[in-house]
Coordinates of C-alpha atoms in Angstrom, one line a residue:
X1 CA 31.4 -38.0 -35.6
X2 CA 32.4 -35.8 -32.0
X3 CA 30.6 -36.2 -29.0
X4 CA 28.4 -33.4 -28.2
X5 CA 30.8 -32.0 -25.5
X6 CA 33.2 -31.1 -28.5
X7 CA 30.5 -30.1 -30.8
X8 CA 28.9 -27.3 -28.2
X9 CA 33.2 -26.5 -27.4
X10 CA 33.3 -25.3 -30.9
X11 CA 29.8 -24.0 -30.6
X12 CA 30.3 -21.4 -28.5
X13 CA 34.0 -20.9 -27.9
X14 CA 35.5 -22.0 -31.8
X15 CA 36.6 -19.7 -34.6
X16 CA 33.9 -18.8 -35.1
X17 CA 31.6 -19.2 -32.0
X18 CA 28.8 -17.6 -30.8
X19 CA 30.6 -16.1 -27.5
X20 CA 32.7 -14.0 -29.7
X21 CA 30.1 -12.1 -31.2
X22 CA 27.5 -12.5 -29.3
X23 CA 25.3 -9.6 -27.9
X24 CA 23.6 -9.6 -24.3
X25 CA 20.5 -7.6 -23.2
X26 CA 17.4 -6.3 -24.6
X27 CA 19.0 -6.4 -28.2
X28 CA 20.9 -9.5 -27.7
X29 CA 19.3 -13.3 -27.3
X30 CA 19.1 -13.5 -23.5
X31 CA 19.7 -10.7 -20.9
X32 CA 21.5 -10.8 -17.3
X33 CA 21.9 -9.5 -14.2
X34 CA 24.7 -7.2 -15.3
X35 CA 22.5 -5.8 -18.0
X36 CA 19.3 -5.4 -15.7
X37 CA 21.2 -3.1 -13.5
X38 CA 24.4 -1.6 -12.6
X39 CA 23.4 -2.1 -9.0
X40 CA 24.3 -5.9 -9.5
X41 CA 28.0 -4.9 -9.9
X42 CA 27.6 -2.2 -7.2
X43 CA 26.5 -4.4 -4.4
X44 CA 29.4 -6.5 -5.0
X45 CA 31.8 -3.4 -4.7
X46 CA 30.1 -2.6 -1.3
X47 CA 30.0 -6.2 -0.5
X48 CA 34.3 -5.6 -1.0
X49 CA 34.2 -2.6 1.2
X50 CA 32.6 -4.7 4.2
X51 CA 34.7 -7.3 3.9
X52 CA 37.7 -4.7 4.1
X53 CA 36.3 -3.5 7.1
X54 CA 35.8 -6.4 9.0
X55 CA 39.5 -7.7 8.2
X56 CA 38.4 -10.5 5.9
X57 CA 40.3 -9.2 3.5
X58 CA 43.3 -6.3 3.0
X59 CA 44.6 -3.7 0.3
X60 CA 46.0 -3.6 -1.6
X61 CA 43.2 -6.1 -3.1
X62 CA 43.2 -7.6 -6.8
X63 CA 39.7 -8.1 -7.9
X64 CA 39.0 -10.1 -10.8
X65 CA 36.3 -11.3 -13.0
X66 CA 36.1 -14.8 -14.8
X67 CA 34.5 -14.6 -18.0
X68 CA 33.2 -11.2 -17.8
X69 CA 32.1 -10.7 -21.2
X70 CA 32.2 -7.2 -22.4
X71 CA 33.3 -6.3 -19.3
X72 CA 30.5 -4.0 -17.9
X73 CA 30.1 -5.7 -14.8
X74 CA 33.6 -5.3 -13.7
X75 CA 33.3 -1.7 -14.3
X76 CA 31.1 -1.3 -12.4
X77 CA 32.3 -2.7 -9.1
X78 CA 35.8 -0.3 -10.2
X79 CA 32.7 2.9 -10.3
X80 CA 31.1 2.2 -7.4
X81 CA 34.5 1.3 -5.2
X82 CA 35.7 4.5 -6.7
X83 CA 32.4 6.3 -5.4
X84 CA 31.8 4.4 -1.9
X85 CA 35.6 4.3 -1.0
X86 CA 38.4 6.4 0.6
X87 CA 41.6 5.7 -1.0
X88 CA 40.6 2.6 -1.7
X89 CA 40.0 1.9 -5.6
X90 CA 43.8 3.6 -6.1
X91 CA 44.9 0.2 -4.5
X92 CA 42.8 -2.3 -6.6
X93 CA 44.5 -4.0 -9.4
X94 CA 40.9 -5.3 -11.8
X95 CA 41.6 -8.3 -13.6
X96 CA 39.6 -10.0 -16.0
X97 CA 40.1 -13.3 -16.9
X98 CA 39.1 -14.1 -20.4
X99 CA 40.6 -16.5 -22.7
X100 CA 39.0 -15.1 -26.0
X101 CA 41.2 -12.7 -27.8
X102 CA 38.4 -10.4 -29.1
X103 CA 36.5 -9.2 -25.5
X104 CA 40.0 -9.1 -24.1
X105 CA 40.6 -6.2 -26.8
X106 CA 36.6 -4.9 -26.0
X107 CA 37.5 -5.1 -22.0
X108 CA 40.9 -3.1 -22.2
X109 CA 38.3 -0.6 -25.0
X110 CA 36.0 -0.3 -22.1
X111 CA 37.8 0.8 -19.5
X112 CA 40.3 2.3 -21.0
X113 CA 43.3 4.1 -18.5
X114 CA 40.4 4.8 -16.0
X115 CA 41.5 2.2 -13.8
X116 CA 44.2 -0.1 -13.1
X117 CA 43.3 -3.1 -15.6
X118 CA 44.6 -5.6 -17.5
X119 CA 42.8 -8.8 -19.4
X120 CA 44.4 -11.7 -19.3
X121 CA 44.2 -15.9 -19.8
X122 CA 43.7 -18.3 -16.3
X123 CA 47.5 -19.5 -17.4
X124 CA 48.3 -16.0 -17.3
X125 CA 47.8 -14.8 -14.1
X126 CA 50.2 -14.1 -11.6
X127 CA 49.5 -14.7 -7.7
X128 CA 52.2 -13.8 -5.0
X129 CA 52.0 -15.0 -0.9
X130 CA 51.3 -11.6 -0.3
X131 CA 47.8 -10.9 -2.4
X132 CA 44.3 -10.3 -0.9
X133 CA 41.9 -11.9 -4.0
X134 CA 38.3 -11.3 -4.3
X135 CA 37.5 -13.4 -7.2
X136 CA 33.9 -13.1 -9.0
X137 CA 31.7 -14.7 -12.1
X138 CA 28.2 -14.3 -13.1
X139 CA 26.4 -16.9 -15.3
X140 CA 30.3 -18.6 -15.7
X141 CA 29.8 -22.8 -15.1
X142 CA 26.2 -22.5 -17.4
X143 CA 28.7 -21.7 -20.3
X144 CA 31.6 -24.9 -19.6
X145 CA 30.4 -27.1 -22.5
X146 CA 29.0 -30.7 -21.5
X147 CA 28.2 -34.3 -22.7
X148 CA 25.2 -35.3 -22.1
X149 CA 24.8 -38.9 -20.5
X150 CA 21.7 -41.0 -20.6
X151 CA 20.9 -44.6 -19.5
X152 CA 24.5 -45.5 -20.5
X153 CA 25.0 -43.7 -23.6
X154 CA 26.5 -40.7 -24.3
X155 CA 25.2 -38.2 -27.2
X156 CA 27.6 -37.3 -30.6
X157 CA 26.8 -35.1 -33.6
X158 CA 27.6 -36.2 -37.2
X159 CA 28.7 -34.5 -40.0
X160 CA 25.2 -33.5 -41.0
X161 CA 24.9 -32.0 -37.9
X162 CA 22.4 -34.8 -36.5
X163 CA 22.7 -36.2 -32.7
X164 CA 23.3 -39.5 -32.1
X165 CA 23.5 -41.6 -29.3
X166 CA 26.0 -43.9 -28.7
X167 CA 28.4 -46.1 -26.2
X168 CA 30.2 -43.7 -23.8
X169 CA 34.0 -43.5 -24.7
X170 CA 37.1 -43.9 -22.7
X171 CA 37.7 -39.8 -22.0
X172 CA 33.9 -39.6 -20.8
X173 CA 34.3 -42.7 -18.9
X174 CA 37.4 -41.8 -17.3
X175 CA 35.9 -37.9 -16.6
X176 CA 32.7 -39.7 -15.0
X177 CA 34.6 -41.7 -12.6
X178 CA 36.8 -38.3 -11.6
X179 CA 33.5 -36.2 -11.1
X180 CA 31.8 -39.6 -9.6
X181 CA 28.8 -39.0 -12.0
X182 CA 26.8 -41.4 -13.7
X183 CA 24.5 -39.6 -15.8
X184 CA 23.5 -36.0 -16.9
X185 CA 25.0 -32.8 -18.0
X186 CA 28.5 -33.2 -18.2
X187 CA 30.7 -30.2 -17.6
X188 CA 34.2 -31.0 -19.8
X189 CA 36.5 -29.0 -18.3
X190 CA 35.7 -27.7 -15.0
X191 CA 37.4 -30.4 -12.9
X192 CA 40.7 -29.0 -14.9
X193 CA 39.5 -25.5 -14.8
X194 CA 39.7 -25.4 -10.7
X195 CA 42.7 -27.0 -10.9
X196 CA 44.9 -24.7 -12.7
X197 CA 42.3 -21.8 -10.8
X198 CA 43.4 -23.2 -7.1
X199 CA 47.4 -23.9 -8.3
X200 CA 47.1 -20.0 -8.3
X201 CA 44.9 -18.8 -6.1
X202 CA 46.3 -20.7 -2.7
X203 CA 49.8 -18.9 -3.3
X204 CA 47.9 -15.5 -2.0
X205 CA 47.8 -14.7 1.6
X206 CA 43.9 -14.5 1.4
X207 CA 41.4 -15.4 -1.5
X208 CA 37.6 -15.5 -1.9
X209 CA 35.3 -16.9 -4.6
X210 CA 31.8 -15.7 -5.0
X211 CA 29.8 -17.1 -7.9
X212 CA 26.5 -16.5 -8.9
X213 CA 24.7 -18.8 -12.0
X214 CA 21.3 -20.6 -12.4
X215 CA 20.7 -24.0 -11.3
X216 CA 20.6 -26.1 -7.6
X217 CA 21.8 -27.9 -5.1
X218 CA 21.0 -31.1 -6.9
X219 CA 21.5 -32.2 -10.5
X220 CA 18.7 -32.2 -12.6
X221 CA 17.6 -35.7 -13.9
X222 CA 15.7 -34.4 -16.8
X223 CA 17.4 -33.7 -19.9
X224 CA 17.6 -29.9 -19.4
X225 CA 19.9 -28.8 -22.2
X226 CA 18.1 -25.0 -23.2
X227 CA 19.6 -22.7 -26.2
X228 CA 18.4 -19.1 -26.3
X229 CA 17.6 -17.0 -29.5
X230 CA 16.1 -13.6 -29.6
X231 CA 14.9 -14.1 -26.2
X232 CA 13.5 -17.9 -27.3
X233 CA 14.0 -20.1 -24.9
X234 CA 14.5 -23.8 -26.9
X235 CA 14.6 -26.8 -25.2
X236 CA 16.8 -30.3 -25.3
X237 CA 14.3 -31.5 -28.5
X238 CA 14.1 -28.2 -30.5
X239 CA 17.6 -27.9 -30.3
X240 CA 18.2 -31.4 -31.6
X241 CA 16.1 -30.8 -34.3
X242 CA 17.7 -27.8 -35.3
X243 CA 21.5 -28.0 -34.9
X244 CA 22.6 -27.0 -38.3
X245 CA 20.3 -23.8 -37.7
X246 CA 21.3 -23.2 -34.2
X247 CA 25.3 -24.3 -34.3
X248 CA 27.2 -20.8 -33.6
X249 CA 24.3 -18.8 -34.0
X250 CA 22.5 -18.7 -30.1
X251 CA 23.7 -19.4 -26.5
X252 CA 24.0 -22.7 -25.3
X253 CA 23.6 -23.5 -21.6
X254 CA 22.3 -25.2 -19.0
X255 CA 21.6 -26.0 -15.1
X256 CA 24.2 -25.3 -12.6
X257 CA 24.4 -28.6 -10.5
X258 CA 26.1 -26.4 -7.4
X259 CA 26.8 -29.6 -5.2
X260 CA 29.5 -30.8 -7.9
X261 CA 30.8 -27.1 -7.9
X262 CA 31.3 -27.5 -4.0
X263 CA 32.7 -30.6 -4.0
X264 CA 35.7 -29.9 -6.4
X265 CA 36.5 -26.6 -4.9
X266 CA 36.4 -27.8 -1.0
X267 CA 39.0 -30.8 -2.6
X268 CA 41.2 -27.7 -3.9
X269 CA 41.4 -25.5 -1.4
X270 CA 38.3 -23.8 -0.7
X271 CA 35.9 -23.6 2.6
X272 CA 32.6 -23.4 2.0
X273 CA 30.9 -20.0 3.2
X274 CA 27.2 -19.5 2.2
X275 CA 24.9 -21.3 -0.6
X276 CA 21.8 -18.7 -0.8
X277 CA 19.6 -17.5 -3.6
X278 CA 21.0 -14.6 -5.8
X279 CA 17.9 -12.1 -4.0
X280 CA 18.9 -13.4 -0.3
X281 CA 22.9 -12.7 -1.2
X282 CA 22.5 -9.5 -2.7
X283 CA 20.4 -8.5 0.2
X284 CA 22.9 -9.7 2.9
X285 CA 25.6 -8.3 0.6
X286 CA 24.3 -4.9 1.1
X287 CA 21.7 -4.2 -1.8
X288 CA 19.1 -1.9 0.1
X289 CA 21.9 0.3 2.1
X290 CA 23.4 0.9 -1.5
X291 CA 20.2 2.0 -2.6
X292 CA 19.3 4.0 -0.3
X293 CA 22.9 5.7 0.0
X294 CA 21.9 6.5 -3.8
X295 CA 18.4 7.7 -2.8
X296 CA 20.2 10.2 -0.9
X297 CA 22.2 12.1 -3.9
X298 CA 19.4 11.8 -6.6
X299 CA 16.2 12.7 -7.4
X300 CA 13.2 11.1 -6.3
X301 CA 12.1 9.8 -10.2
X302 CA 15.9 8.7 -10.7
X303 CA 15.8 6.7 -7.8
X304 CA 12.7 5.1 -8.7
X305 CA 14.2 4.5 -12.2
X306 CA 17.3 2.6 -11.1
X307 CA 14.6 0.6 -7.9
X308 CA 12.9 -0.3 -11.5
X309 CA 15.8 -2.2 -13.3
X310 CA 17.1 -3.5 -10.0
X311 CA 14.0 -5.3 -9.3
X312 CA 14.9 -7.9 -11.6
X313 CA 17.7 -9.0 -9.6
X314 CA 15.6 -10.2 -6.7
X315 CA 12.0 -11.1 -8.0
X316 CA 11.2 -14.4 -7.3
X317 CA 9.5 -14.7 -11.1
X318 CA 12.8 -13.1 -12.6
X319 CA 16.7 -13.8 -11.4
X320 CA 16.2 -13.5 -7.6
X321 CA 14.7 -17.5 -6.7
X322 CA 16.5 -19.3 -10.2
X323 CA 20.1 -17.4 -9.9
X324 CA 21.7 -19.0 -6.6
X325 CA 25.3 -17.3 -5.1
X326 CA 27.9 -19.5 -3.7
X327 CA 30.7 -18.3 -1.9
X328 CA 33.8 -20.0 -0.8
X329 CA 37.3 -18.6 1.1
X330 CA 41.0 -20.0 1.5
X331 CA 41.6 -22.7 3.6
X332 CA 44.9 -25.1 3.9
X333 CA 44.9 -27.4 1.6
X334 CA 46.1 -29.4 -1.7
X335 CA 44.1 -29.9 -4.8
X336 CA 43.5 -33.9 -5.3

């Protein structure tokens, strides 16, 4: 018997684990911002360019993406910096961090010698005193696998693929009392993640972290554990009663509890900069003006084409209200 935490580990990130192969968008078992519109990946790139002008950050500039998938998303901020900028893209280095061997071989595919790119692991990556880093993710903490805690007992999955609930072991107990959480969705590794992330990132000369995923300020009390199949949305129940059907075969995720995220990175070395919903950021970030830059070098029923897929992105009933964008920047400090 493995606790649950190991069990979705190997679920989605084992041999032979559903991140590897799995497919996003209209095709795929859930869809996201990077596949509603390329407009997502733009607005960061002119989101970059204002933040260049306004001295918050310098070239040459290494931009990189934390579990980026396929890739697309990244490719698109290199497109649009390449479109929107003077001499500016020729001084980006795009870096993808990815620790799957398989979309590291699709990301290097993808953008083949069109930009100056390179995939590569967290351990990996190299930071000097004199970087500028603008570091991004879309839908990255949902995928860190949990345990799931409840009135004192933590969840484990047999051998016939059947949960079970039982007393909370030593390495939950201990993780618990690092995170100062008593109960809920679990995140295994993201204490450790930030770590190794901030023993890097505070060696540049500037550094800024925007994140966007779904969830809130506050943790969820509720058992809110969801998988997603052929755009079926199954909740904490259904999946328990299907494991063996579900294991490897559909996305595994759950709410974002952004309060935790805050607190480990202002402990590493971040300074908090703005908490807004993923419609309010990407409007402040420059969404409109990009649009209507765009308006101004197409036709009238292309523009309305591209309006079309980037309403997703900011519809209250869609990604705009649930998605939430959290931003932090360098400050002094040491990780505890």
């Amino acid at each position: 018997m493995r606790s649950f935490g190991n069990y979705m580990q190997d679920w989605l990130y084992g041999k032979k684990g559903y991140y590897r192969k799995a497919i996003v968008g209209k095709k795929g078992d859930f869809y996201t911002s990077v596949s509603s519109s390329k407009f997502f990946g733009g607005t960061i790139a002119f989101y970059i360019l204002k933040l260049l002008e306004q001295e918050k950050l310098s070239l040459p500039l290494k931009v990189i993406e934390i579990g980026a998938h396929y890739g697309e998303c990244l490719l698109d901020v290199a497109k649009f910096l390449d479109t929107l900028g003077i001499e500016v893209v020729s001084k980006c280095e795009f870096i993808s961090i990815e620790p799957l061997e398989e979309l590291q071989q699709i990301q290097q595919s993808l953008f083949k010698d069109s930009f100056h790119f390179y995939a590569t692991t967290l351990k990996d990556l190299h930071i000097s005193k004199q970087d500028n880093v603008f570091v991004f993710s879309n839908e990255l903490f949902d995928a860190f696998a949990c345990e799931i805690i409840k009135d004192n007992q933590m969840l484990f999955v047999d051998e016939k693929h059947m949960g079970v609930w039982d007393k909370i072991d030593e390495p939950t107990s201990e993780l618990l009392a690092t995170l100062k959480i008593k109960e809920g969705h679990i995140p295994l590794d993201l204490h450790s993640f930030f770590k190794e992330l901030f023993e890097r990132l505070n060696k540049a000369h500037q550094w800024m972290f925007l994140s966007f995923d779904y969830g809130d300020e506050k943790p969820r009390k509720d058992m809110h554990l969801r998988a997603y199949k052929e755009h079926r949305v199954l909740d904490f129940q259904d999946i328990l009663n299907n494991l063996s059907n579900l294991y490897q075969q559909s996305d595994l995720t759950y709410d974002v509890d952004f309060s935790l995220i805050r607190s480990i990175v202002e402990s590493g070395g971040g300074h908090f900069s703005f908490y807004k919903t993923q419609a309010q950021a990407l409007l402040d970030m420059g969404l409109m003006e990009l649009l209507e830059l765009f308006s101004q070098s197409v036709g009238y029923e292309k523009y309305l084409k591209e309006v079309a897929k980037v309403k997703p992105l900011i519809s209250p009933g869609a990604l705009g209200e649930r998605f939430k964008a959290i931003e932090f920047v360098k400050k002094a400090s040491e990780f505890q």
